[in-house]
mmCIF file of N, CA, C and O in Angstrom:
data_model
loop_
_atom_site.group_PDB
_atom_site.id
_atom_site.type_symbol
_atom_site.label_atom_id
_atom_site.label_comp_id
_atom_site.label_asym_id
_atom_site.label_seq_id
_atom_site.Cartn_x
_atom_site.Cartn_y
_atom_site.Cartn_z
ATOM 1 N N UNK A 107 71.497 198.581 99.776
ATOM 2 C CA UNK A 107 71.522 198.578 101.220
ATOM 3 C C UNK A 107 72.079 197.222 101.689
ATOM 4 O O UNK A 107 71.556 196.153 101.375
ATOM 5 N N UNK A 108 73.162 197.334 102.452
ATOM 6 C CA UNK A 108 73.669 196.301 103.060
ATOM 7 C C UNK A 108 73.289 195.746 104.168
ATOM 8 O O UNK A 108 73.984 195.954 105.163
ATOM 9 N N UNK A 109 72.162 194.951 104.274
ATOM 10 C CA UNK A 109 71.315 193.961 105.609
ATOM 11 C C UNK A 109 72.503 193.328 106.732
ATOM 12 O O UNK A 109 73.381 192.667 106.178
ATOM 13 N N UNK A 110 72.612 193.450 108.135
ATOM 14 C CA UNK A 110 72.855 192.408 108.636
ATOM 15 C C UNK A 110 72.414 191.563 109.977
ATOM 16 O O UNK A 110 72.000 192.260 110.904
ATOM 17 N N UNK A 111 72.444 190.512 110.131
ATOM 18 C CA UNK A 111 71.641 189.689 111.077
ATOM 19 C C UNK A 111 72.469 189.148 112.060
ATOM 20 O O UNK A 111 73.581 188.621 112.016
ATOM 21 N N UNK A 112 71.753 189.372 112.875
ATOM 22 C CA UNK A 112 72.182 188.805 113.925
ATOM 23 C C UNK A 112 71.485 187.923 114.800
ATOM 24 O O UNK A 112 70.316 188.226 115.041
ATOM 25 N N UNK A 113 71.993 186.807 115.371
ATOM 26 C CA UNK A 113 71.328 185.415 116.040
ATOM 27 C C UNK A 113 70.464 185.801 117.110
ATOM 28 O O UNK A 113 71.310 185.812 118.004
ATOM 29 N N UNK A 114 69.444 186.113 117.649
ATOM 30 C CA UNK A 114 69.040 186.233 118.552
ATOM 31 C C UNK A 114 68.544 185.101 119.778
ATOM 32 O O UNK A 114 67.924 185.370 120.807
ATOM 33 N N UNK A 115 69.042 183.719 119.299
ATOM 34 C CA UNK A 115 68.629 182.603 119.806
ATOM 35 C C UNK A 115 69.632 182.774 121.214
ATOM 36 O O UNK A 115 70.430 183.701 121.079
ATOM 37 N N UNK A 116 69.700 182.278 122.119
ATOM 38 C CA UNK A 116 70.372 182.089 123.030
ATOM 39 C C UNK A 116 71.504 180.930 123.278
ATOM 40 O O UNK A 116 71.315 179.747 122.993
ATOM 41 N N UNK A 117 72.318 181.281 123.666
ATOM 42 C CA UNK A 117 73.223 180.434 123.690
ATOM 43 C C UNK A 117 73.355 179.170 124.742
ATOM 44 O O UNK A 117 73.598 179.670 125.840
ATOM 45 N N UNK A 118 73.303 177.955 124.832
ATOM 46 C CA UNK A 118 73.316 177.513 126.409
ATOM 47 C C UNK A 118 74.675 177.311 126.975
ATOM 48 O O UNK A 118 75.481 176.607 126.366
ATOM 49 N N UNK A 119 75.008 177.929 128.197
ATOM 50 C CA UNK A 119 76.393 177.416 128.628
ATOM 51 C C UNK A 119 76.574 176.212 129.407
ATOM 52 O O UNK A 119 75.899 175.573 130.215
ATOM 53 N N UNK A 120 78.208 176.090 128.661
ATOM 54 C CA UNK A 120 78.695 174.503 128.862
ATOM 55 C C UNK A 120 78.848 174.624 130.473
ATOM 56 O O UNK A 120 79.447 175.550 131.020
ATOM 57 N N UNK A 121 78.057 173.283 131.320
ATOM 58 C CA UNK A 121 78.513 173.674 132.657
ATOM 59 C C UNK A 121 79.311 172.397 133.313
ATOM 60 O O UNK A 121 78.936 171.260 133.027
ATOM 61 N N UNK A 122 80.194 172.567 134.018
ATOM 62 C CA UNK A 122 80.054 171.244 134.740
ATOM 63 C C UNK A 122 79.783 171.578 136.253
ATOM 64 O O UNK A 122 79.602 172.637 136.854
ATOM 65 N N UNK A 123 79.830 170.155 136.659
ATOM 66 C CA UNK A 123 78.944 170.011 138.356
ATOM 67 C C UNK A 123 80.029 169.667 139.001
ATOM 68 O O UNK A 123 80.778 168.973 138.314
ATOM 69 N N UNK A 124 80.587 170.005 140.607
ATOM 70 C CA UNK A 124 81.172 169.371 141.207
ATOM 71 C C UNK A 124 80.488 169.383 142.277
ATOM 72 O O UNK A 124 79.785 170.351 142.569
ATOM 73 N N UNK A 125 80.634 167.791 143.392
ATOM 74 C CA UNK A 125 80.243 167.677 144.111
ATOM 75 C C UNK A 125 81.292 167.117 145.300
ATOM 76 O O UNK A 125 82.271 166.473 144.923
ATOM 77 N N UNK A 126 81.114 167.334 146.576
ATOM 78 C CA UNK A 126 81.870 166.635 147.623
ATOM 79 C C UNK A 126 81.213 165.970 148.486
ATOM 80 O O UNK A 126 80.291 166.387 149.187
ATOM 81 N N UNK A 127 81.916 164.348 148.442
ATOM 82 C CA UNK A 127 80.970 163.307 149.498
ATOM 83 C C UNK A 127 81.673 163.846 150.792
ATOM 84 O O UNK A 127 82.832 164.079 150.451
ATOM 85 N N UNK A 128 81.554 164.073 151.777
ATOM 86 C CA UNK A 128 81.867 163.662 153.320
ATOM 87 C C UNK A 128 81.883 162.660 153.707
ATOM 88 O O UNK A 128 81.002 161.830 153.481
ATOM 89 N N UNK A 129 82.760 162.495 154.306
ATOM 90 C CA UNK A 129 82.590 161.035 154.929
ATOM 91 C C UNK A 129 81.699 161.269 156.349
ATOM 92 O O UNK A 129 81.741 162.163 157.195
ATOM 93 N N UNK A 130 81.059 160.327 156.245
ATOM 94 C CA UNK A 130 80.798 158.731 155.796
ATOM 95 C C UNK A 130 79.561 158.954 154.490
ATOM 96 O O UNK A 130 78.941 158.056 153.921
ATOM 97 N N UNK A 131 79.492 159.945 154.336
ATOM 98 C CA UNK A 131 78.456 159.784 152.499
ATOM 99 C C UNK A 131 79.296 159.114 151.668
ATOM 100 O O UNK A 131 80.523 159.015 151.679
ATOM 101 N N UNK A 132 78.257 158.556 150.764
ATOM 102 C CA UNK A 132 78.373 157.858 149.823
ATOM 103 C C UNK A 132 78.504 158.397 148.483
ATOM 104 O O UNK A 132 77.573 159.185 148.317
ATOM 105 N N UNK A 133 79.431 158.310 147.185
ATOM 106 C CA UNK A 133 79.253 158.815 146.334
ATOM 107 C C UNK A 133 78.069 158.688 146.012
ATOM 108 O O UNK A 133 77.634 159.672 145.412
ATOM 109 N N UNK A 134 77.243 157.740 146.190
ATOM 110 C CA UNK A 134 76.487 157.452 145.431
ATOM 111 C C UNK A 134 75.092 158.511 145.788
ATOM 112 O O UNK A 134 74.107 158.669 145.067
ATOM 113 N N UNK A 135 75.288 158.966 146.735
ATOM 114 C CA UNK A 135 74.368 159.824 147.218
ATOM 115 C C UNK A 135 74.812 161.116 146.726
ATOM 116 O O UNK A 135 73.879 161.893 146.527
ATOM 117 N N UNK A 136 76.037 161.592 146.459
ATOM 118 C CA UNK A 136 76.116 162.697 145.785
ATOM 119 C C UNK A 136 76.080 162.674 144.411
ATOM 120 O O UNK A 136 76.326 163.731 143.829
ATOM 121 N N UNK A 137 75.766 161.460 143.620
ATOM 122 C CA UNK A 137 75.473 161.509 142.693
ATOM 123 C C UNK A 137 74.166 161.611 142.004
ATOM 124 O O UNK A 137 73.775 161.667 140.839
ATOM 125 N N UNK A 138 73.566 161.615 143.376
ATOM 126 C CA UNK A 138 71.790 161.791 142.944
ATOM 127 C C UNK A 138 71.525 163.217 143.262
ATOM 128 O O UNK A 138 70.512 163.666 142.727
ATOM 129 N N UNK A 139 72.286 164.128 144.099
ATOM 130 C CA UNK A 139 72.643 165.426 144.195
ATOM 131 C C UNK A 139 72.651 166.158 142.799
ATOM 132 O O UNK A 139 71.942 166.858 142.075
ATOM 133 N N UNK A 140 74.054 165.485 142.879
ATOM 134 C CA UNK A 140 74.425 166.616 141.270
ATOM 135 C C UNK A 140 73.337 165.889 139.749
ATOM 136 O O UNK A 140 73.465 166.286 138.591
ATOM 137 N N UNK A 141 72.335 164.789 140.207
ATOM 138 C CA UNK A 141 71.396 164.582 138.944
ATOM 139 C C UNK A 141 70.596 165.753 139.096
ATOM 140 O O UNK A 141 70.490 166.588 138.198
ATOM 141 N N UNK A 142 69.853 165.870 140.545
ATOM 142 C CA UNK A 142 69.133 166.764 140.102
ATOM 143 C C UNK A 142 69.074 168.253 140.301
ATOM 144 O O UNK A 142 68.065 168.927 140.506
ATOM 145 N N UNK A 143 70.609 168.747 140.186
ATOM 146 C CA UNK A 143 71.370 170.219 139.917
ATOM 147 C C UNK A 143 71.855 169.843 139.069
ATOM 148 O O UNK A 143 72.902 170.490 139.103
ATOM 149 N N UNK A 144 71.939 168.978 137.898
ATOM 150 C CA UNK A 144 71.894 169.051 136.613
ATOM 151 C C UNK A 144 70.593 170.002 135.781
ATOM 152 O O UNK A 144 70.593 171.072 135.174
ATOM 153 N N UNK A 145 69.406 168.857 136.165
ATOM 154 C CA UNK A 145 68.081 169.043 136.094
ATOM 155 C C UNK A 145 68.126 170.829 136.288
ATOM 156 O O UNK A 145 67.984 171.470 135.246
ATOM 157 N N UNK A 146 68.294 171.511 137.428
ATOM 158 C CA UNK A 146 68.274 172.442 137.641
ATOM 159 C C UNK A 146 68.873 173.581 136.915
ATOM 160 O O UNK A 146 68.567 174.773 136.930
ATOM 161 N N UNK A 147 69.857 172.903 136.236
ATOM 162 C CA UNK A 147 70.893 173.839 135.401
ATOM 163 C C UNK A 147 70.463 173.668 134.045
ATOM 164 O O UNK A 147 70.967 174.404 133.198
ATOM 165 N N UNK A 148 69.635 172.838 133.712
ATOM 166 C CA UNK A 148 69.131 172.904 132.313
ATOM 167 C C UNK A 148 67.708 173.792 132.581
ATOM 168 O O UNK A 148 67.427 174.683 131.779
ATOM 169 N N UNK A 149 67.339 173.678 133.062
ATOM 170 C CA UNK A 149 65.855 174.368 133.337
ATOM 171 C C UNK A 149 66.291 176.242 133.631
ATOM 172 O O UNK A 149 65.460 177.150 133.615
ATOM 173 N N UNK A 150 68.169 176.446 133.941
ATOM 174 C CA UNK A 150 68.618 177.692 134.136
ATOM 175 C C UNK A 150 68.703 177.954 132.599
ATOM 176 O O UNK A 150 68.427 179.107 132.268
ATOM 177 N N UNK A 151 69.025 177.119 131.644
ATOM 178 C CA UNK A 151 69.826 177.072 130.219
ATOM 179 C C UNK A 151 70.761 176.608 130.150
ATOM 180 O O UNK A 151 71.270 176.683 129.032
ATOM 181 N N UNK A 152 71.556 175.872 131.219
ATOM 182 C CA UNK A 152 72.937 175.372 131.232
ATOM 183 C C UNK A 152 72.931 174.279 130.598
ATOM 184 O O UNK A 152 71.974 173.576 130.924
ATOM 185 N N UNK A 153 73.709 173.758 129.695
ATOM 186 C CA UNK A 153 74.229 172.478 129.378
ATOM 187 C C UNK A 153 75.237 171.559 129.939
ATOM 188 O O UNK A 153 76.352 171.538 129.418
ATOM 189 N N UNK A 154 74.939 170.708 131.061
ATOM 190 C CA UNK A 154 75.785 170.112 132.117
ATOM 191 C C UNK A 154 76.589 168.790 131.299
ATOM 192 O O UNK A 154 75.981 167.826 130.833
ATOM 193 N N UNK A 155 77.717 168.933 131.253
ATOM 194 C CA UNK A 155 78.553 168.313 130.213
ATOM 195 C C UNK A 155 79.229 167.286 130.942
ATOM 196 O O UNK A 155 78.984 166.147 130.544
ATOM 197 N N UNK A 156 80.259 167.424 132.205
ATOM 198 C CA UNK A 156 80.647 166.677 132.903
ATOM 199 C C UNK A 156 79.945 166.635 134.829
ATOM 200 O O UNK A 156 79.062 167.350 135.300
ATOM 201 N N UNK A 157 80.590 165.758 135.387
ATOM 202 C CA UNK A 157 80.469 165.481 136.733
ATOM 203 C C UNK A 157 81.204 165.501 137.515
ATOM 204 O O UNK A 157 81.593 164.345 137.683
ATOM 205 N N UNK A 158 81.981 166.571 138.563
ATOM 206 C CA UNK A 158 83.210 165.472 139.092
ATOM 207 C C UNK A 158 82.613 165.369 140.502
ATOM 208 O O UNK A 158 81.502 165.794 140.818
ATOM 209 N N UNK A 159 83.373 164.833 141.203
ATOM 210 C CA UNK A 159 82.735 163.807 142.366
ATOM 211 C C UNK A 159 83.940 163.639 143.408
ATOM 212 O O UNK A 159 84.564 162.600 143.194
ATOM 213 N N UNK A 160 84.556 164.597 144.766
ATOM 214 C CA UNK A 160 85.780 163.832 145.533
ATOM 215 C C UNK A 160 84.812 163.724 146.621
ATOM 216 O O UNK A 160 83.744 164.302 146.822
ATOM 217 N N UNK A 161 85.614 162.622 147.430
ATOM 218 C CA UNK A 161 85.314 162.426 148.643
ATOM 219 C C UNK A 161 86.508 162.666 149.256
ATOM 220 O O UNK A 161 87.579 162.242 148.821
ATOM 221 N N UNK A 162 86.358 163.454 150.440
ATOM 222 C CA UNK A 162 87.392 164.002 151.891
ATOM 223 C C UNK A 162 86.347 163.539 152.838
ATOM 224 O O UNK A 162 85.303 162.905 152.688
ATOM 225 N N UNK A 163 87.216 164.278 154.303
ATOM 226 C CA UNK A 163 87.093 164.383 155.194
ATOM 227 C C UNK A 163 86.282 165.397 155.823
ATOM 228 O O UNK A 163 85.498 165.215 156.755
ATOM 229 N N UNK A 164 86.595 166.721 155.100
ATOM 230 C CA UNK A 164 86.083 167.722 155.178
ATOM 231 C C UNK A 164 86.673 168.638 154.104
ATOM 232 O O UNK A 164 87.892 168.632 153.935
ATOM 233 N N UNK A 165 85.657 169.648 153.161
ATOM 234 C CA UNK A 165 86.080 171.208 152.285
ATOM 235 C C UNK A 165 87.411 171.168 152.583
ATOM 236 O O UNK A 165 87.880 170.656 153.599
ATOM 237 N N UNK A 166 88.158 171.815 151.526
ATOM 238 C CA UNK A 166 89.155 172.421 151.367
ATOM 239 C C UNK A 166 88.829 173.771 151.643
ATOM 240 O O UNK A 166 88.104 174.289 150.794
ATOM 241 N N UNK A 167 89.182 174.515 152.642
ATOM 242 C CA UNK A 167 89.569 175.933 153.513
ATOM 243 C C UNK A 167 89.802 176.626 152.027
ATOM 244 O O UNK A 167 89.394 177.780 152.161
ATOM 245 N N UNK A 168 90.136 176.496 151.065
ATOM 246 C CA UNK A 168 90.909 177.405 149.924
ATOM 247 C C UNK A 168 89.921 176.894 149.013
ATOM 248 O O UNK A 168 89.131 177.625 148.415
ATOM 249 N N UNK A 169 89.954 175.826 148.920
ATOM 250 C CA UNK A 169 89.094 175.815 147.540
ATOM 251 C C UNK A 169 87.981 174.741 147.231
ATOM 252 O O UNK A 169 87.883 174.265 146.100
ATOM 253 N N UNK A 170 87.460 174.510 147.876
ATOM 254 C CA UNK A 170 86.381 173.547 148.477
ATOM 255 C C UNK A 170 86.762 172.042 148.310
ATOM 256 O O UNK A 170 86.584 171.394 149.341
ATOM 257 N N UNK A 171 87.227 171.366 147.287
ATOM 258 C CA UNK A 171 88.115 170.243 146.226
ATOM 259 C C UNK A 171 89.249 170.153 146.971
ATOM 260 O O UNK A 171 89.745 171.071 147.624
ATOM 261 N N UNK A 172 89.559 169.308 146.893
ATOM 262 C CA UNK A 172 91.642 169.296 146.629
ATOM 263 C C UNK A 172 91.931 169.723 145.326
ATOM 264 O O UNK A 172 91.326 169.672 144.255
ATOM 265 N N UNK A 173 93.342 170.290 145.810
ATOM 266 C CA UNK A 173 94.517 170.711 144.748
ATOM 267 C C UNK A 173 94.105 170.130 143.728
ATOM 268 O O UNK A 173 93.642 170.793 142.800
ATOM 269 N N UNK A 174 94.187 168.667 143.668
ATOM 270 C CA UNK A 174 94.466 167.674 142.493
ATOM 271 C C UNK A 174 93.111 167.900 141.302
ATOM 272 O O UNK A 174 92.941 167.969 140.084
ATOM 273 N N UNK A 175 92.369 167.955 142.528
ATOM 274 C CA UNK A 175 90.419 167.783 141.840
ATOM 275 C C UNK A 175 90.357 169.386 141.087
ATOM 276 O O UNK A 175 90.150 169.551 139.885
ATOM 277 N N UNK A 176 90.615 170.647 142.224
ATOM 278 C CA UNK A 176 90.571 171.477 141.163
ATOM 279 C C UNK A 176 91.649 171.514 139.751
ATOM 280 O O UNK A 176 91.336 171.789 138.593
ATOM 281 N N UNK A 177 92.980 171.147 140.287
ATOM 282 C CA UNK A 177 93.978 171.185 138.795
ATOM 283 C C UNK A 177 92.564 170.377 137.901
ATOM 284 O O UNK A 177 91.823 171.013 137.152
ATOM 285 N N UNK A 178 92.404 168.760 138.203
ATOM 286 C CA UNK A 178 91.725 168.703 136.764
ATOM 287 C C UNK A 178 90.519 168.857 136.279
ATOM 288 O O UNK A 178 90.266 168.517 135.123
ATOM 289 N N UNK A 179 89.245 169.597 137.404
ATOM 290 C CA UNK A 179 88.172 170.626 136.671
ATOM 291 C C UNK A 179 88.769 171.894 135.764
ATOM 292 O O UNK A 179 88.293 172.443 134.770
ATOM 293 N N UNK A 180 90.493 172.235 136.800
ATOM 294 C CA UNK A 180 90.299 173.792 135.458
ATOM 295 C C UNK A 180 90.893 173.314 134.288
ATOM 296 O O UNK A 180 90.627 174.076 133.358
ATOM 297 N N UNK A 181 91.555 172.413 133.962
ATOM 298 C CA UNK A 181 92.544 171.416 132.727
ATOM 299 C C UNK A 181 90.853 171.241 131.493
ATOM 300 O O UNK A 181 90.609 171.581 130.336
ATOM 301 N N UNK A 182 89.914 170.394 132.818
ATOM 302 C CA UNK A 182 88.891 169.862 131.671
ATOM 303 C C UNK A 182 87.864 171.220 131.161
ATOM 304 O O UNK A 182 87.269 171.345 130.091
ATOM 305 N N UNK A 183 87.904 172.095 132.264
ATOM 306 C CA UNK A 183 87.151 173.565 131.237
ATOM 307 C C UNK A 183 87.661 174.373 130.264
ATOM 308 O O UNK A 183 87.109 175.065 129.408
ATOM 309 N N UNK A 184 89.215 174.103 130.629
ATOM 310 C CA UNK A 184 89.962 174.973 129.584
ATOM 311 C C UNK A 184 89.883 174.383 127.983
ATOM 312 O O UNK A 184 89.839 174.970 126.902
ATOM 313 N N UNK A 185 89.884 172.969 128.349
ATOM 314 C CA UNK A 185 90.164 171.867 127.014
ATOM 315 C C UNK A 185 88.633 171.951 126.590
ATOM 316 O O UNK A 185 88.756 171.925 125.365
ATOM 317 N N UNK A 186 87.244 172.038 126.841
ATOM 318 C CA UNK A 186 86.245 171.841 126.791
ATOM 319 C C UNK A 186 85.609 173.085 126.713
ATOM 320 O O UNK A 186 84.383 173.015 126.793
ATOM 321 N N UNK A 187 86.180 174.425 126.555
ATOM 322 C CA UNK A 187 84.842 175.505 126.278
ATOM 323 C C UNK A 187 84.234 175.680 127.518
ATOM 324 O O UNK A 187 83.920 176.866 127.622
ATOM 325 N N UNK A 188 84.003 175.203 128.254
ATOM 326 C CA UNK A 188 83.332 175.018 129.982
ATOM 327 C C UNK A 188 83.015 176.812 130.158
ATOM 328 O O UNK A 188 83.937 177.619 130.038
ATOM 329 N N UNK A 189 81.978 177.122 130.372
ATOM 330 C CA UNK A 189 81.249 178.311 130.587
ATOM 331 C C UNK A 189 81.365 178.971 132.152
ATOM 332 O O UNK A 189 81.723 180.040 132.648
ATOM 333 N N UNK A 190 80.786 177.533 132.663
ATOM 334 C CA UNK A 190 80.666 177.829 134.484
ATOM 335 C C UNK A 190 80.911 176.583 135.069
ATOM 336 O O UNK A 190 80.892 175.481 134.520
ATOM 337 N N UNK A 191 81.139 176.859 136.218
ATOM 338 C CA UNK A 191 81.444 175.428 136.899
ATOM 339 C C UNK A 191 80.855 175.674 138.505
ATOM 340 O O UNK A 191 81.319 176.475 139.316
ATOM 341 N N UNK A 192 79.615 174.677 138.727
ATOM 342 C CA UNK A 192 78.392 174.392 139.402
ATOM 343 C C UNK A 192 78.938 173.689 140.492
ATOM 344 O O UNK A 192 79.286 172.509 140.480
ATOM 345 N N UNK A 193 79.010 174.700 141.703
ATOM 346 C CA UNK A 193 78.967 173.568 142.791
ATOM 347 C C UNK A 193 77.873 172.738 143.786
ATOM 348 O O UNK A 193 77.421 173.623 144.512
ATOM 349 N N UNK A 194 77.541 172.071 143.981
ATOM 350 C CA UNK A 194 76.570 171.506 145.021
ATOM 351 C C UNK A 194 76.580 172.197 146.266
ATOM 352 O O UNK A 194 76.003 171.862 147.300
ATOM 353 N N UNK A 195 77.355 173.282 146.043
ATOM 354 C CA UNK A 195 77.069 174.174 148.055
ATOM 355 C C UNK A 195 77.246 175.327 147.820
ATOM 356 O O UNK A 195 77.701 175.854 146.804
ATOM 357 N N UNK A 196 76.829 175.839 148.916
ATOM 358 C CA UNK A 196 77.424 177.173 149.017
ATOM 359 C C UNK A 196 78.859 177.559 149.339
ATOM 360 O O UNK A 196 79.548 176.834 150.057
ATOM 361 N N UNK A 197 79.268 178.573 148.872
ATOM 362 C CA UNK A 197 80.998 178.370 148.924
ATOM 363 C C UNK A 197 81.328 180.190 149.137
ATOM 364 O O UNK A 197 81.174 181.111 148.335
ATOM 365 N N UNK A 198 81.922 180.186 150.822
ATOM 366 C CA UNK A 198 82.276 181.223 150.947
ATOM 367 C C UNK A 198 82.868 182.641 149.698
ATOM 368 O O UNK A 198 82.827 182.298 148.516
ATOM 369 N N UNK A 199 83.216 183.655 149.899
ATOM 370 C CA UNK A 199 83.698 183.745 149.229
ATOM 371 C C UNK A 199 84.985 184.195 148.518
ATOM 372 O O UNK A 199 85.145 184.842 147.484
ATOM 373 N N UNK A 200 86.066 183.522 149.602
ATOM 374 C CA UNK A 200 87.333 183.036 149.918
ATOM 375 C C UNK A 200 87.411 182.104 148.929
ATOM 376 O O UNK A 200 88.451 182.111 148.271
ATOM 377 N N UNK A 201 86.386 181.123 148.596
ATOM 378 C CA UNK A 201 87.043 179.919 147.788
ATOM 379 C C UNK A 201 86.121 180.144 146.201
ATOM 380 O O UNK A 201 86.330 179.388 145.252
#
């Protein structure tokens, strides 16, 4: 008889966080944001791998980020296995 097994452990997915300062916020205040929606995403099972962080004026209408910020979140998930990618808001769902 030929046995076979299979992993039943769970997998955690690779996540990263993005966050957007407004002006007049401070990165530094959205960086205590996305600490503890890190926190939050490990306690989901997520493994929060990177951070990214823009400051505008106001959301991008299309895609919450700029152009530039999303080109290099999807560059660093593609290169990195990246599972999901965590935003700090709620985000219509246009973007």
């Amino acid at each position: 008889m030929n046995m076979r097994y299979f992993s039943t452990s769970r997998q955690q997915e690779r996540a990263v966080l993005v966050g957007l300062a407004l002006w007049p916020q401070k990165k530094e205040e959205i960086e205590s944001h996305l600490d503890e929606l890190a926190s939050l995403a490990a306690t989901a099972g997520a493994n929060p791998i990177k951070k990214f962080i823009q400051q505008l004026p106001k959301p991008n209408p299309a895609s919450f980020v700029g152009v530039g910020m999303l080109e290099n979140i999807r560059n660093y998930a593609a290169e990195n296995q990246i599972d999901v990618v965590i935003f700090d808001d709620e985000l219509p769902s246009a973007q």
